[in-house]
Coordinates of N, CA, C and O in Angstrom, one line a residue:
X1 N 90.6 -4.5 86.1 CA 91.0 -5.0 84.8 C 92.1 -6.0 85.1 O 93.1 -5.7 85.7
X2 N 91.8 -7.3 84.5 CA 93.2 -7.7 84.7 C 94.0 -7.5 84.3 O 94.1 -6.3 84.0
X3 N 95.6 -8.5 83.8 CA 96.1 -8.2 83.4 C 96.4 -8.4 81.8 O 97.1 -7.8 81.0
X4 N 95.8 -9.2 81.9 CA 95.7 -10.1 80.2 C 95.2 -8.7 79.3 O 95.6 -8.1 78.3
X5 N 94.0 -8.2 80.2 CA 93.2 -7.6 79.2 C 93.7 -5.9 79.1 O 93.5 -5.1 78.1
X6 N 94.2 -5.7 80.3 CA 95.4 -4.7 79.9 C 96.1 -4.7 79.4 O 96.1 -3.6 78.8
X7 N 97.1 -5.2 78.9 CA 97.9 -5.7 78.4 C 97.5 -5.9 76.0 O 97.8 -5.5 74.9
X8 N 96.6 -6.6 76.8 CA 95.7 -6.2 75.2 C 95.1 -5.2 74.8 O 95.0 -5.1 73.6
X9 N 94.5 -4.1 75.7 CA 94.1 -2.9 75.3 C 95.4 -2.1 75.4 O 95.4 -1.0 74.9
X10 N 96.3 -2.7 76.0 CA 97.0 -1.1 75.5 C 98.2 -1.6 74.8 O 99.4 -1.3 75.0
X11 N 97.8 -2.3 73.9 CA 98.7 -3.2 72.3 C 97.4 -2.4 71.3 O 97.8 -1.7 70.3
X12 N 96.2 -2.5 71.6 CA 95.2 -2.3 70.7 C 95.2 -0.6 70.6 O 95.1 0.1 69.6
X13 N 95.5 -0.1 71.9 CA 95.8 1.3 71.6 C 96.8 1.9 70.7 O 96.7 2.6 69.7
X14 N 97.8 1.4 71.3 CA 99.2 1.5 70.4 C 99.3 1.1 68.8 O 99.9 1.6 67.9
X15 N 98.5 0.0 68.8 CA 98.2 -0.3 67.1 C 97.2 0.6 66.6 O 97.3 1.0 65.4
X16 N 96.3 1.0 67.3 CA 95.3 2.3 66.6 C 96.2 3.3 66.5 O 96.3 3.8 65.4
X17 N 97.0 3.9 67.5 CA 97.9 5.1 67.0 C 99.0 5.0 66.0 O 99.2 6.0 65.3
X18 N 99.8 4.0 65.8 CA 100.6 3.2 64.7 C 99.2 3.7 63.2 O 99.4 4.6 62.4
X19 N 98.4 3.3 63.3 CA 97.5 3.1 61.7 C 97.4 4.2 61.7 O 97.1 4.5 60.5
X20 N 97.5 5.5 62.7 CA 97.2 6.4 62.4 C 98.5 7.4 61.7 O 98.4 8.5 61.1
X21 N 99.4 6.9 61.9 CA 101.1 7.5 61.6 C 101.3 6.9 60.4 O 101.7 7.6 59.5
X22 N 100.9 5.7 60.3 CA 101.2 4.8 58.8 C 100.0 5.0 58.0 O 100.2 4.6 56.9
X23 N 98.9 5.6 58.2 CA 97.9 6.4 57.0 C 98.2 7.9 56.8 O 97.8 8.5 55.8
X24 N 99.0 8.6 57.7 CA 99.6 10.0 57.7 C 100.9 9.9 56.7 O 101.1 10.7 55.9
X25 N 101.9 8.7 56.9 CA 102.8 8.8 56.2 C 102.5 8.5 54.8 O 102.9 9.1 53.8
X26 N 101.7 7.4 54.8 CA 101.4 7.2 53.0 C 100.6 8.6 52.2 O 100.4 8.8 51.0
X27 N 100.4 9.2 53.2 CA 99.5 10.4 52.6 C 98.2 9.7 52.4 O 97.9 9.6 51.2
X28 N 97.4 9.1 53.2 CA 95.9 8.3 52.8 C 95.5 9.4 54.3 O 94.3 9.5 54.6
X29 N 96.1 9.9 54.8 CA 95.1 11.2 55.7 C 95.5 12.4 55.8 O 96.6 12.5 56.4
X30 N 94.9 13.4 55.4 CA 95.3 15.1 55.2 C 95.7 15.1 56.8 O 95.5 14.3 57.8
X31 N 96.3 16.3 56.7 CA 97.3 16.8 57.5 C 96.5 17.5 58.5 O 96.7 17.8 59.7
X32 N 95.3 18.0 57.7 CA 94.4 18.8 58.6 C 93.3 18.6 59.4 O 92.5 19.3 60.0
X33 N 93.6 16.9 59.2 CA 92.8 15.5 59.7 C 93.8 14.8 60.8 O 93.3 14.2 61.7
X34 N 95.0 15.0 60.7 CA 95.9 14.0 61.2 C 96.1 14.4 62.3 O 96.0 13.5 63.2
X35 N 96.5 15.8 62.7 CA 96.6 16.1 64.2 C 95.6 15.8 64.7 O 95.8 14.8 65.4
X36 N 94.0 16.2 64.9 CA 93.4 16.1 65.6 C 93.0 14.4 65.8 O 92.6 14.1 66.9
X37 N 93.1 13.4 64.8 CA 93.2 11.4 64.5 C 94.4 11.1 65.9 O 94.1 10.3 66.8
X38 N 95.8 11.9 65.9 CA 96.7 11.6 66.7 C 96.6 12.2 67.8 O 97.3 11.6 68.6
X39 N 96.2 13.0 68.2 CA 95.4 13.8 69.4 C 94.9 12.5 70.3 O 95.3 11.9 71.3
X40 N 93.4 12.2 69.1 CA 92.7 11.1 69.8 C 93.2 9.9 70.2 O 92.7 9.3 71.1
X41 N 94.2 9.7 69.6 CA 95.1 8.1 69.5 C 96.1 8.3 70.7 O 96.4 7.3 71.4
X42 N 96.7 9.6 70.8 CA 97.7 10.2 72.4 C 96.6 9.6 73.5 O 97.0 8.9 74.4
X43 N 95.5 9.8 73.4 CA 94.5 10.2 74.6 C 94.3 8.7 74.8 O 94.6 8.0 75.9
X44 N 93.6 8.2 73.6 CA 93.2 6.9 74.2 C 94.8 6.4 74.7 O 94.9 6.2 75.9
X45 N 95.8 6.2 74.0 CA 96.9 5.4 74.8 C 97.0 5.4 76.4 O 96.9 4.7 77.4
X46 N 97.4 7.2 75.9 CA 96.9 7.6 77.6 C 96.1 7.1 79.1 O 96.4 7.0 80.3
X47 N 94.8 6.9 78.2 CA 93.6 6.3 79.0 C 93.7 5.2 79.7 O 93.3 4.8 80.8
X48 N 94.5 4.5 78.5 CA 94.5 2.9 78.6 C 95.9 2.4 79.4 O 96.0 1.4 80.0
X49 N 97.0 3.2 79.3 CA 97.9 3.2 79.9 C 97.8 3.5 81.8 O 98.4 2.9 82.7
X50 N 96.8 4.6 81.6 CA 96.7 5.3 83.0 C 95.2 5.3 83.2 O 94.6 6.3 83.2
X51 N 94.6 4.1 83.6 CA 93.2 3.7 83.7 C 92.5 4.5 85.1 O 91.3 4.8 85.1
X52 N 93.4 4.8 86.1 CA 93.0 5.5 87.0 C 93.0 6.8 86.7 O 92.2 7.2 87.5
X53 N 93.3 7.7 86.0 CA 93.0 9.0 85.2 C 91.7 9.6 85.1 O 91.1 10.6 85.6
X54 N 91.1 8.5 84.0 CA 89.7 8.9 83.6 C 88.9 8.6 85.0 O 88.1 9.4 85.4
X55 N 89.4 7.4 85.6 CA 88.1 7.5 86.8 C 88.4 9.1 87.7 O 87.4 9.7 88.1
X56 N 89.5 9.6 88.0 CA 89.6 10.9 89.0 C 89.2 12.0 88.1 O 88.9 13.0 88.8
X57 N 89.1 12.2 86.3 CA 88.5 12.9 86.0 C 87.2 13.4 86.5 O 86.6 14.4 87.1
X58 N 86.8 12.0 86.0 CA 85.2 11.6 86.2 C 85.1 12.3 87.7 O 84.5 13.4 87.7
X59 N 85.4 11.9 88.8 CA 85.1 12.3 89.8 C 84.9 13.9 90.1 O 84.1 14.5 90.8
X60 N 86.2 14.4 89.2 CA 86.2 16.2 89.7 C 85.2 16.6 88.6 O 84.8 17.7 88.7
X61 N 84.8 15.9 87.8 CA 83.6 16.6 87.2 C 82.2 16.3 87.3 O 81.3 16.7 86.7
X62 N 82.3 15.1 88.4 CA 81.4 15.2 89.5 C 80.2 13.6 88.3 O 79.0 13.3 88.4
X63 N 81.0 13.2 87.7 CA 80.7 11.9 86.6 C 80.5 11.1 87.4 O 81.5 11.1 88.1
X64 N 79.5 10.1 88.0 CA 79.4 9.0 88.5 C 80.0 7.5 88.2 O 80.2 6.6 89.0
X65 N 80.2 7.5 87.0 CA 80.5 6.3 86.0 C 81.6 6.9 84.7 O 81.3 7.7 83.8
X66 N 82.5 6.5 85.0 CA 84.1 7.2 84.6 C 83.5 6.9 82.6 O 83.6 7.6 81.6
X67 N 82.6 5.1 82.5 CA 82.4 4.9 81.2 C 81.6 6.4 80.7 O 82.0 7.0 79.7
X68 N 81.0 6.7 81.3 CA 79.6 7.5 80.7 C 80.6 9.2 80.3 O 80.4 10.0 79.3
X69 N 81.5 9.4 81.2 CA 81.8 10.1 80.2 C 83.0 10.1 79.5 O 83.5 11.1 79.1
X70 N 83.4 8.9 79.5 CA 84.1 8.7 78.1 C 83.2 8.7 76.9 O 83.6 9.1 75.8
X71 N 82.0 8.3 77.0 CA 81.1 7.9 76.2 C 80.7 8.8 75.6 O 80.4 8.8 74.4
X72 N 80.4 10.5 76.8 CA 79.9 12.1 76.7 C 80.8 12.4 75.7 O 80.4 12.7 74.6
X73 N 82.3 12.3 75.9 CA 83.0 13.0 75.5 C 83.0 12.7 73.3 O 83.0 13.5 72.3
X74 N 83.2 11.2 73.6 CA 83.1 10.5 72.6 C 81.6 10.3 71.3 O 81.6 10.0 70.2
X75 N 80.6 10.7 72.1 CA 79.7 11.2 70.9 C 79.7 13.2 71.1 O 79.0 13.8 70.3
X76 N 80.4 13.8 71.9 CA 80.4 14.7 71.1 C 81.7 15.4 69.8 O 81.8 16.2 68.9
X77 N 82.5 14.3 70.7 CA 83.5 14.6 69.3 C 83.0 13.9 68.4 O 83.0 14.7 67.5
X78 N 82.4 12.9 67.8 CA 81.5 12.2 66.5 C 80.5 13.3 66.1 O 80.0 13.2 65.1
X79 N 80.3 14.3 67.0 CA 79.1 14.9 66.9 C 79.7 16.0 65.5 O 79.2 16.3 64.5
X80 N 81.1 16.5 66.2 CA 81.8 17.2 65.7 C 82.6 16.9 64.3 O 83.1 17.6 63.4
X81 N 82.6 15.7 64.5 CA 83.4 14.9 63.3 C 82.4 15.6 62.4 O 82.5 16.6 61.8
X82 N 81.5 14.8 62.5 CA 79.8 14.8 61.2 C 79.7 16.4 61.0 O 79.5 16.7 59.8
X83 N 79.8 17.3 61.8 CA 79.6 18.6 61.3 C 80.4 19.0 60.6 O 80.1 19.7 59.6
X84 N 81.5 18.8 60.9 CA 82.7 19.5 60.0 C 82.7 18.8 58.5 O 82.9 19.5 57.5
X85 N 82.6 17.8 58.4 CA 82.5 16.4 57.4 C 81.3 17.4 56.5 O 81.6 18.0 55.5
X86 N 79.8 17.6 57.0 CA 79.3 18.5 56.2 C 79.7 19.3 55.7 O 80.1 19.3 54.5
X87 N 79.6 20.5 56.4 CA 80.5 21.3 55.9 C 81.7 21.6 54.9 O 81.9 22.5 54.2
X88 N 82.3 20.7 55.2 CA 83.2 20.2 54.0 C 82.6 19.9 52.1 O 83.0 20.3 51.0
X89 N 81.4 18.8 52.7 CA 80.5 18.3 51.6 C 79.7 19.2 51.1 O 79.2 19.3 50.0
X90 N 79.4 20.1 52.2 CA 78.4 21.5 51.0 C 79.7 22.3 50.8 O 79.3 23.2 50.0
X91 N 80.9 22.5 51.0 CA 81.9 23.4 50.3 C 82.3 22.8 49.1 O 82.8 23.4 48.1
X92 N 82.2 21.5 49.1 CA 82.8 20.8 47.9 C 81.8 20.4 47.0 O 82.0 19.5 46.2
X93 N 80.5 20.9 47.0 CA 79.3 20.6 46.0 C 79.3 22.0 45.6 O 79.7 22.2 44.4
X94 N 79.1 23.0 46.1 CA 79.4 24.3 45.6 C 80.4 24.6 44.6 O 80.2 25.2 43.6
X95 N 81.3 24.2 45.1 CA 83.1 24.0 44.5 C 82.5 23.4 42.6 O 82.4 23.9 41.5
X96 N 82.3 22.1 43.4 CA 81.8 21.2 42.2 C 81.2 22.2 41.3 O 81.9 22.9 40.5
X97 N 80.0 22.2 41.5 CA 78.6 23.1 40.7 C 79.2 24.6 40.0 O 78.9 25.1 38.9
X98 N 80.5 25.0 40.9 CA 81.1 26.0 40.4 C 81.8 26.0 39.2 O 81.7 26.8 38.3
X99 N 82.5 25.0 39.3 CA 83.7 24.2 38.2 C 82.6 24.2 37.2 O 82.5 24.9 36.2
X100 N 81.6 23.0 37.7 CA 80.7 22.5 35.9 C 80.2 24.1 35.5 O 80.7 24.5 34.4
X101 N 79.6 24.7 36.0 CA 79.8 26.1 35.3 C 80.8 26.2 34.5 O 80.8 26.1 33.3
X102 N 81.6 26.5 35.0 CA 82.8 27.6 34.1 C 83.4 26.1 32.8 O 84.1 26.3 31.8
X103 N 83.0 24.8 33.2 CA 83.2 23.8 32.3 C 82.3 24.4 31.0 O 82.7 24.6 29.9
X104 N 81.2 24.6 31.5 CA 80.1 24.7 30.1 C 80.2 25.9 29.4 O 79.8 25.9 28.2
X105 N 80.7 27.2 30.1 CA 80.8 27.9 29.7 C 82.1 28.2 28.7 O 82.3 29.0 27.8
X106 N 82.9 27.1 29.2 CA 84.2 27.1 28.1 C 84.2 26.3 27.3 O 85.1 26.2 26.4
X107 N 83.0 25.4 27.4 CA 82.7 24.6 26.0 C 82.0 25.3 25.1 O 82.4 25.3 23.9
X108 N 80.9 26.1 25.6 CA 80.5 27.4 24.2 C 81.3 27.5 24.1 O 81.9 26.6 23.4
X109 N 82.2 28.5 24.5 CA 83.2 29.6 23.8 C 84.1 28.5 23.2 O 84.7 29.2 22.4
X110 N 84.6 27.5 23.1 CA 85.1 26.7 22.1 C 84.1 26.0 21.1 O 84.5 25.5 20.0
X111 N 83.2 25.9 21.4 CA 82.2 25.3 20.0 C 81.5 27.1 19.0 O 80.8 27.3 18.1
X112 N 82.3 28.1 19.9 CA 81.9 29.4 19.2 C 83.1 29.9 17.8 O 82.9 30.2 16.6
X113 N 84.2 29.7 18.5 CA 85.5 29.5 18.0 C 86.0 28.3 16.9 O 87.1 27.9 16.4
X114 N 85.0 27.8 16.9 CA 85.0 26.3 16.1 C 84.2 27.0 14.7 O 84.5 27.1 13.5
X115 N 83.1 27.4 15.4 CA 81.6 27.3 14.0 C 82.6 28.7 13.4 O 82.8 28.8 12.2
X116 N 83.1 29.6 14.5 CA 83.8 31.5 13.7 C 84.9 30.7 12.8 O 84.7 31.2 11.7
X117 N 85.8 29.8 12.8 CA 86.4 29.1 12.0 C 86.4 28.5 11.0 O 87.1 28.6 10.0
X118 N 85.2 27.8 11.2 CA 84.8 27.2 9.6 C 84.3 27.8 8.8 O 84.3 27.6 7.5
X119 N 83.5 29.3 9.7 CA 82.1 30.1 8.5 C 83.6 31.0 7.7 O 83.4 31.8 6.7

């Protein structure tokens, strides 16, 4: 790598971990999102900082091409993102469906309390 382009990737790292501190501070990312966002953003700096790293990883885990498993590692954390992300979305349709329940049910009981009123 030269130097130009080192130099830009690890500005570009540093600005991805920065967006990740400045969406944590405005509160635009839960907290229970943010450590593992700044995890990722530690690592890539890391990576990009210390480019010979990932290749001696790669090596003791016997990786022929240092890209490939960044790439392993990187769709199975996406893999993990999307599960949990479900998960989340069928707890929060349940959640939902729960609420409009107990909504409808407290609209009778106020259109019951309405009609026992006027009779």
């Amino acid at each position: 790598m030269t130097d130009n382009n080192y130099v830009i990737a690890l500005i570009g790292s540093v600005l991805i971990l920065a967006g990740i501190v400045e969406l944590l501070r405005r509160r635009q990312l839960k907290e229970k999102y943010a450590v593992l966002w700044l995890l990722v953003g530690l690592v890539l700096v890391v990576f990009t900082a210390f480019p010979a790293l990932l290749t001696r990883i790669a090596s003791a885990l016997g990786v022929a091409v240092p890209t490939n498993l960044l790439f392993f590692v990187a769709i199975l954390f996406l893999v993990g993102v999307v599960l949990h992300l479900s998960w989340e979305a069928s707890r929060l349709e349940n959640e939902t469906r729960r609420l409009a329940e107990d909504v409808a049910i407290l609209r009778l009981d106020l259109a019951e309390l309405k009609r026992e009123k006027t009779d």
